């Protein structure tokens, strides 16, 4: 599942292809907007807010998309064949470039003034220009009895963390994922580390938290279930956190992250 760093890069690719150019084609393949047509309007810009993408179009409209589990935006020169048509949810194209939204989890078209209806619930964006760590900590602390693992994935607390950055942040801080938020001594330090990890990964594909970009060495616990911990040799544990059907993967080292 794409996390905040991947969505940030996607926004940058969409800006490069669409910003300032007039749409020559818009094709919404979702029932609620099947008749929408943005042809003739210039794209102003695309912003990422956590894992959400907001593409603002001339005339006060915003296209909102979310990659959810396995969505993506493919950007190619105009007219090139890309994905099988049944997976395409939205195409935005100009004379030079086309952006093809594949398997998008959400596609909405709203007035730009109404964007808050879609993203107003989000906590501070870890990669936003307005990142506010104090506000993120305040929101986390508001529910001290919650497990830190679940609280970090709740985008209303802070926006951008998925299962990879959750697992890696908690490992690096030595925090057991089921520890209660109210029992964590240095929540500020934990939030600051999560932000640094996302920021360090925003410019390149793949997640690197160890400083070693080779795929087999790039992470501490994520993708390493059953393998020995790089620090203490304990086998990395794998489990699920959260209530069905929302449960999500968690990996941790019982040696480095004791109860
Ligand atoms: Zn360990």
Short mmCIF file of C-alpha atoms and ligand atoms in Angstrom, two decimals:
data_model
loop_
_atom_site.label_atom_id
_atom_site.label_comp_id
_atom_site.label_asym_id
_atom_site.label_seq_id
_atom_site.Cartn_x
_atom_site.Cartn_y
_atom_site.Cartn_z
CA UNK A 1 0.00 0.00 0.00
CA UNK A 2 1.42 3.39 -0.96
CA UNK A 3 2.42 5.50 2.04
CA UNK A 4 2.87 9.25 2.30
CA UNK A 5 6.27 9.28 0.61
CA UNK A 6 4.95 7.48 -2.48
CA UNK A 7 1.92 9.76 -2.70
CA UNK A 8 4.24 12.78 -2.40
CA UNK A 9 6.27 11.53 -5.38
CA UNK A 10 3.08 10.86 -7.34
CA UNK A 11 1.98 14.45 -6.81
CA UNK A 12 5.34 15.67 -8.12
CA UNK A 13 5.00 13.52 -11.27
CA UNK A 14 1.47 14.81 -11.88
CA UNK A 15 2.67 18.40 -11.47
CA UNK A 16 5.43 17.83 -14.00
CA UNK A 17 2.99 16.52 -16.61
CA UNK A 18 -0.16 18.55 -15.97
CA UNK A 19 0.59 21.88 -14.26
CA UNK A 20 -0.16 24.89 -16.41
CA UNK A 21 -1.31 22.83 -19.39
CA UNK A 22 -4.80 22.68 -20.83
CA UNK A 23 -6.61 19.37 -20.68
CA UNK A 24 -7.41 17.91 -24.08
CA UNK A 25 -9.05 14.87 -22.55
CA UNK A 26 -10.66 13.91 -19.27
CA UNK A 27 -12.22 10.51 -18.88
CA UNK A 28 -13.86 9.65 -15.57
CA UNK A 29 -14.60 5.92 -15.45
CA UNK A 30 -16.46 5.99 -12.18
CA UNK A 31 -20.26 5.96 -12.12
CA UNK A 32 -20.78 9.12 -10.06
CA UNK A 33 -18.74 11.31 -12.44
CA UNK A 34 -19.12 9.44 -15.74
CA UNK A 35 -20.43 12.55 -17.51
CA UNK A 36 -17.88 15.01 -16.10
CA UNK A 37 -15.72 16.71 -18.72
CA UNK A 38 -12.79 18.97 -17.87
CA UNK A 39 -11.58 19.39 -21.46
CA UNK A 40 -10.42 22.93 -22.18
CA UNK A 41 -9.54 23.72 -18.56
CA UNK A 42 -5.96 24.23 -17.45
CA UNK A 43 -4.64 22.22 -14.52
CA UNK A 44 -3.36 24.53 -11.80
CA UNK A 45 -1.47 22.05 -9.62
CA UNK A 46 -1.59 18.78 -7.70
CA UNK A 47 -1.05 18.64 -3.95
CA UNK A 48 -0.61 15.65 -1.67
CA UNK A 49 -2.26 15.65 1.75
CA UNK A 50 -1.17 12.53 3.59
CA UNK A 51 -2.21 9.77 1.23
CA UNK A 52 -4.72 11.91 -0.68
CA UNK A 53 -4.11 13.73 -3.97
CA UNK A 54 -5.83 16.99 -4.91
CA UNK A 55 -5.58 18.09 -8.54
CA UNK A 56 -6.86 21.64 -8.87
CA UNK A 57 -8.33 22.66 -12.19
CA UNK A 58 -9.22 26.05 -13.63
CA UNK A 59 -12.74 27.15 -12.79
CA UNK A 60 -12.61 26.23 -9.11
CA UNK A 61 -12.73 22.44 -9.41
CA UNK A 62 -10.63 19.81 -7.67
CA UNK A 63 -10.15 16.19 -8.67
CA UNK A 64 -9.58 14.15 -5.52
CA UNK A 65 -7.96 10.74 -5.81
CA UNK A 66 -6.64 8.17 -3.36
CA UNK A 67 -4.45 5.20 -4.22
CA UNK A 68 -5.82 3.00 -1.40
CA UNK A 69 -4.37 -0.54 -1.57
CA UNK A 70 -2.87 -0.84 -5.03
CA UNK A 71 -3.80 2.22 -7.06
CA UNK A 72 -1.32 4.23 -9.08
CA UNK A 73 -1.01 7.14 -11.49
CA UNK A 74 0.93 6.30 -14.66
CA UNK A 75 2.38 9.33 -16.43
CA UNK A 76 3.46 8.83 -20.04
CA UNK A 77 3.71 10.83 -23.26
CA UNK A 78 0.23 11.47 -24.70
CA UNK A 79 -1.42 8.69 -26.65
CA UNK A 80 0.70 5.82 -25.40
CA UNK A 81 -1.03 2.58 -24.39
CA UNK A 82 -0.65 1.91 -20.69
CA UNK A 83 -2.85 -0.22 -18.49
CA UNK A 84 -5.68 -2.59 -19.45
CA UNK A 85 -8.79 -0.47 -19.82
CA UNK A 86 -10.83 -2.25 -17.16
CA UNK A 87 -8.44 -1.08 -14.46
CA UNK A 88 -8.42 2.56 -15.51
CA UNK A 89 -10.53 4.88 -13.34
CA UNK A 90 -9.52 8.27 -14.69
CA UNK A 91 -7.48 9.78 -17.52
CA UNK A 92 -6.31 13.40 -17.57
CA UNK A 93 -4.34 14.33 -20.68
CA UNK A 94 -2.95 17.35 -22.48
CA UNK A 95 -1.22 17.71 -25.84
CA UNK A 96 2.07 16.36 -24.45
CA UNK A 97 1.30 14.11 -21.50
CA UNK A 98 -1.32 11.77 -20.17
CA UNK A 99 -1.90 10.73 -16.58
CA UNK A 100 -3.73 7.43 -16.25
CA UNK A 101 -5.20 6.61 -12.85
CA UNK A 102 -5.25 2.85 -12.39
CA UNK A 103 -7.25 1.04 -9.67
CA UNK A 104 -7.73 4.28 -7.76
CA UNK A 105 -9.51 3.70 -4.47
CA UNK A 106 -11.34 7.03 -4.61
CA UNK A 107 -12.18 9.44 -7.41
CA UNK A 108 -14.15 12.58 -6.59
CA UNK A 109 -14.77 15.85 -8.37
CA UNK A 110 -15.60 18.70 -6.01
CA UNK A 111 -15.46 22.47 -5.85
CA UNK A 112 -12.01 23.55 -4.68
CA UNK A 113 -13.66 25.43 -1.84
CA UNK A 114 -15.09 22.12 -0.62
CA UNK A 115 -11.79 20.21 -0.40
CA UNK A 116 -12.05 20.20 3.38
CA UNK A 117 -15.00 17.84 3.09
CA UNK A 118 -12.56 15.25 1.75
CA UNK A 119 -9.33 15.98 3.64
CA UNK A 120 -10.37 18.28 6.49
CA UNK A 121 -10.38 15.36 8.93
CA UNK A 122 -6.69 14.65 8.39
CA UNK A 123 -4.10 15.37 11.03
CA UNK A 124 -0.91 17.26 10.18
CA UNK A 125 0.73 16.01 6.98
CA UNK A 126 4.19 14.62 7.75
CA UNK A 127 5.44 15.83 4.38
CA UNK A 128 3.40 19.02 4.19
CA UNK A 129 4.87 22.50 4.20
CA UNK A 130 2.63 23.10 7.23
CA UNK A 131 3.77 20.00 9.19
CA UNK A 132 3.01 20.63 12.84
CA UNK A 133 4.56 18.02 15.16
CA UNK A 134 3.06 19.62 18.26
CA UNK A 135 -0.44 19.25 16.86
CA UNK A 136 0.24 15.63 15.87
CA UNK A 137 1.39 14.82 19.41
CA UNK A 138 -1.61 16.63 20.87
CA UNK A 139 -3.98 14.54 18.74
CA UNK A 140 -2.22 11.30 19.67
CA UNK A 141 -2.31 12.16 23.39
CA UNK A 142 -6.05 12.82 23.21
CA UNK A 143 -6.58 9.03 23.27
CA UNK A 144 -3.98 7.79 25.81
CA UNK A 145 -5.52 4.32 26.11
CA UNK A 146 -5.09 3.45 22.46
CA UNK A 147 -2.21 1.32 21.25
CA UNK A 148 0.53 3.35 19.60
CA UNK A 149 0.47 0.99 16.63
CA UNK A 150 -3.15 1.77 15.83
CA UNK A 151 -2.84 5.46 16.65
CA UNK A 152 0.02 5.94 14.17
CA UNK A 153 -2.05 4.56 11.29
CA UNK A 154 -5.04 6.76 12.11
CA UNK A 155 -4.72 9.54 9.55
CA UNK A 156 -6.78 11.84 11.77
CA UNK A 157 -3.81 11.99 14.15
CA UNK A 158 -1.08 12.53 11.58
CA UNK A 159 -1.26 11.88 7.86
CA UNK A 160 1.10 9.78 5.80
CA UNK A 161 2.15 6.74 7.84
CA UNK A 162 1.28 3.24 6.61
CA UNK A 163 2.34 -0.19 7.80
CA UNK A 164 5.96 0.09 6.65
CA UNK A 165 6.79 3.35 8.40
CA UNK A 166 4.80 2.30 11.44
CA UNK A 167 6.84 -0.88 11.87
CA UNK A 168 10.16 0.81 11.20
CA UNK A 169 9.52 3.79 13.48
CA UNK A 170 8.45 1.61 16.41
CA UNK A 171 11.47 -0.65 15.96
CA UNK A 172 13.90 2.27 15.90
CA UNK A 173 12.32 3.70 19.07
CA UNK A 174 12.30 0.30 20.81
CA UNK A 175 8.54 0.54 21.38
CA UNK A 176 6.27 -2.52 21.57
CA UNK A 177 3.43 -1.87 19.07
CA UNK A 178 0.69 -2.61 21.62
CA UNK A 179 2.03 -0.15 24.18
CA UNK A 180 -0.54 2.47 25.16
CA UNK A 181 -0.02 5.98 23.83
CA UNK A 182 -0.21 7.38 27.37
CA UNK A 183 2.66 5.16 28.52
CA UNK A 184 5.14 6.37 25.92
CA UNK A 185 7.68 8.67 27.50
CA UNK A 186 8.99 10.50 24.46
CA UNK A 187 6.09 10.78 22.06
CA UNK A 188 7.65 13.92 20.54
CA UNK A 189 10.80 11.97 19.68
CA UNK A 190 8.78 9.14 18.14
CA UNK A 191 6.76 11.52 15.95
CA UNK A 192 9.89 13.41 14.93
CA UNK A 193 11.57 10.18 13.86
CA UNK A 194 8.56 9.09 11.79
CA UNK A 195 8.67 12.45 10.00
CA UNK A 196 12.41 12.14 9.33
CA UNK A 197 11.97 8.64 7.90
CA UNK A 198 9.24 9.72 5.50
CA UNK A 199 11.15 12.83 4.52
CA UNK A 200 14.30 10.84 3.82
CA UNK A 201 12.30 8.55 1.51
CA UNK A 202 10.22 11.10 -0.37
CA UNK A 203 12.66 11.55 -3.25
CA UNK A 204 13.21 7.93 -4.28
CA UNK A 205 11.18 4.76 -4.84
CA UNK A 206 11.42 1.97 -2.27
CA UNK A 207 11.71 2.39 1.49
CA UNK A 208 15.12 2.68 3.13
CA UNK A 209 15.33 3.03 6.89
CA UNK A 210 18.68 1.39 7.57
CA UNK A 211 20.75 3.67 5.37
CA UNK A 212 21.56 0.74 3.07
CA UNK A 213 19.66 0.97 -0.21
CA UNK A 214 20.19 -2.64 -1.28
CA UNK A 215 16.67 -4.19 -1.19
CA UNK A 216 17.67 -7.05 1.10
CA UNK A 217 19.17 -4.61 3.60
CA UNK A 218 16.85 -1.61 3.37
CA UNK A 219 14.55 -2.18 6.37
CA UNK A 220 14.89 -3.29 10.00
CA UNK A 221 11.71 -5.34 10.43
CA UNK A 222 9.30 -4.74 7.54
CA UNK A 223 9.41 -7.64 5.07
CA UNK A 224 11.67 -9.60 7.44
CA UNK A 225 9.27 -11.89 9.37
CA UNK A 226 11.11 -14.89 10.74
CA UNK A 227 14.53 -13.49 9.90
CA UNK A 228 17.06 -12.58 12.60
CA UNK A 229 16.93 -9.01 13.93
CA UNK A 230 19.81 -6.95 12.56
CA UNK A 231 20.53 -5.70 16.08
CA UNK A 232 19.92 -8.58 18.49
CA UNK A 233 19.40 -11.72 16.38
CA UNK A 234 15.87 -12.45 17.70
CA UNK A 235 13.55 -13.68 14.96
CA UNK A 236 11.30 -10.88 13.72
CA UNK A 237 7.65 -11.40 14.69
CA UNK A 238 4.69 -10.85 12.41
CA UNK A 239 1.10 -10.18 13.46
CA UNK A 240 -1.96 -8.09 12.88
CA UNK A 241 -3.24 -5.06 14.72
CA UNK A 242 -6.69 -3.52 14.78
CA UNK A 243 -10.24 -4.80 14.60
CA UNK A 244 -11.56 -6.81 11.67
CA UNK A 245 -11.90 -5.97 8.85
CA UNK A 246 -9.44 -3.13 9.44
CA UNK A 247 -6.60 -5.26 10.80
CA UNK A 248 -3.22 -4.47 9.33
CA UNK A 249 0.18 -6.09 9.28
CA UNK A 250 2.69 -5.38 12.02
CA UNK A 251 6.28 -6.61 12.33
CA UNK A 252 8.44 -6.19 15.40
CA UNK A 253 11.41 -7.58 17.30
CA UNK A 254 10.47 -9.02 20.68
CA UNK A 255 14.06 -8.47 21.80
CA UNK A 256 14.40 -4.80 20.86
CA UNK A 257 10.73 -3.90 21.48
CA UNK A 258 9.84 -5.70 24.74
CA UNK A 259 6.37 -5.51 26.26
ZN1 LIG B 1 16.12 -7.02 17.96
#
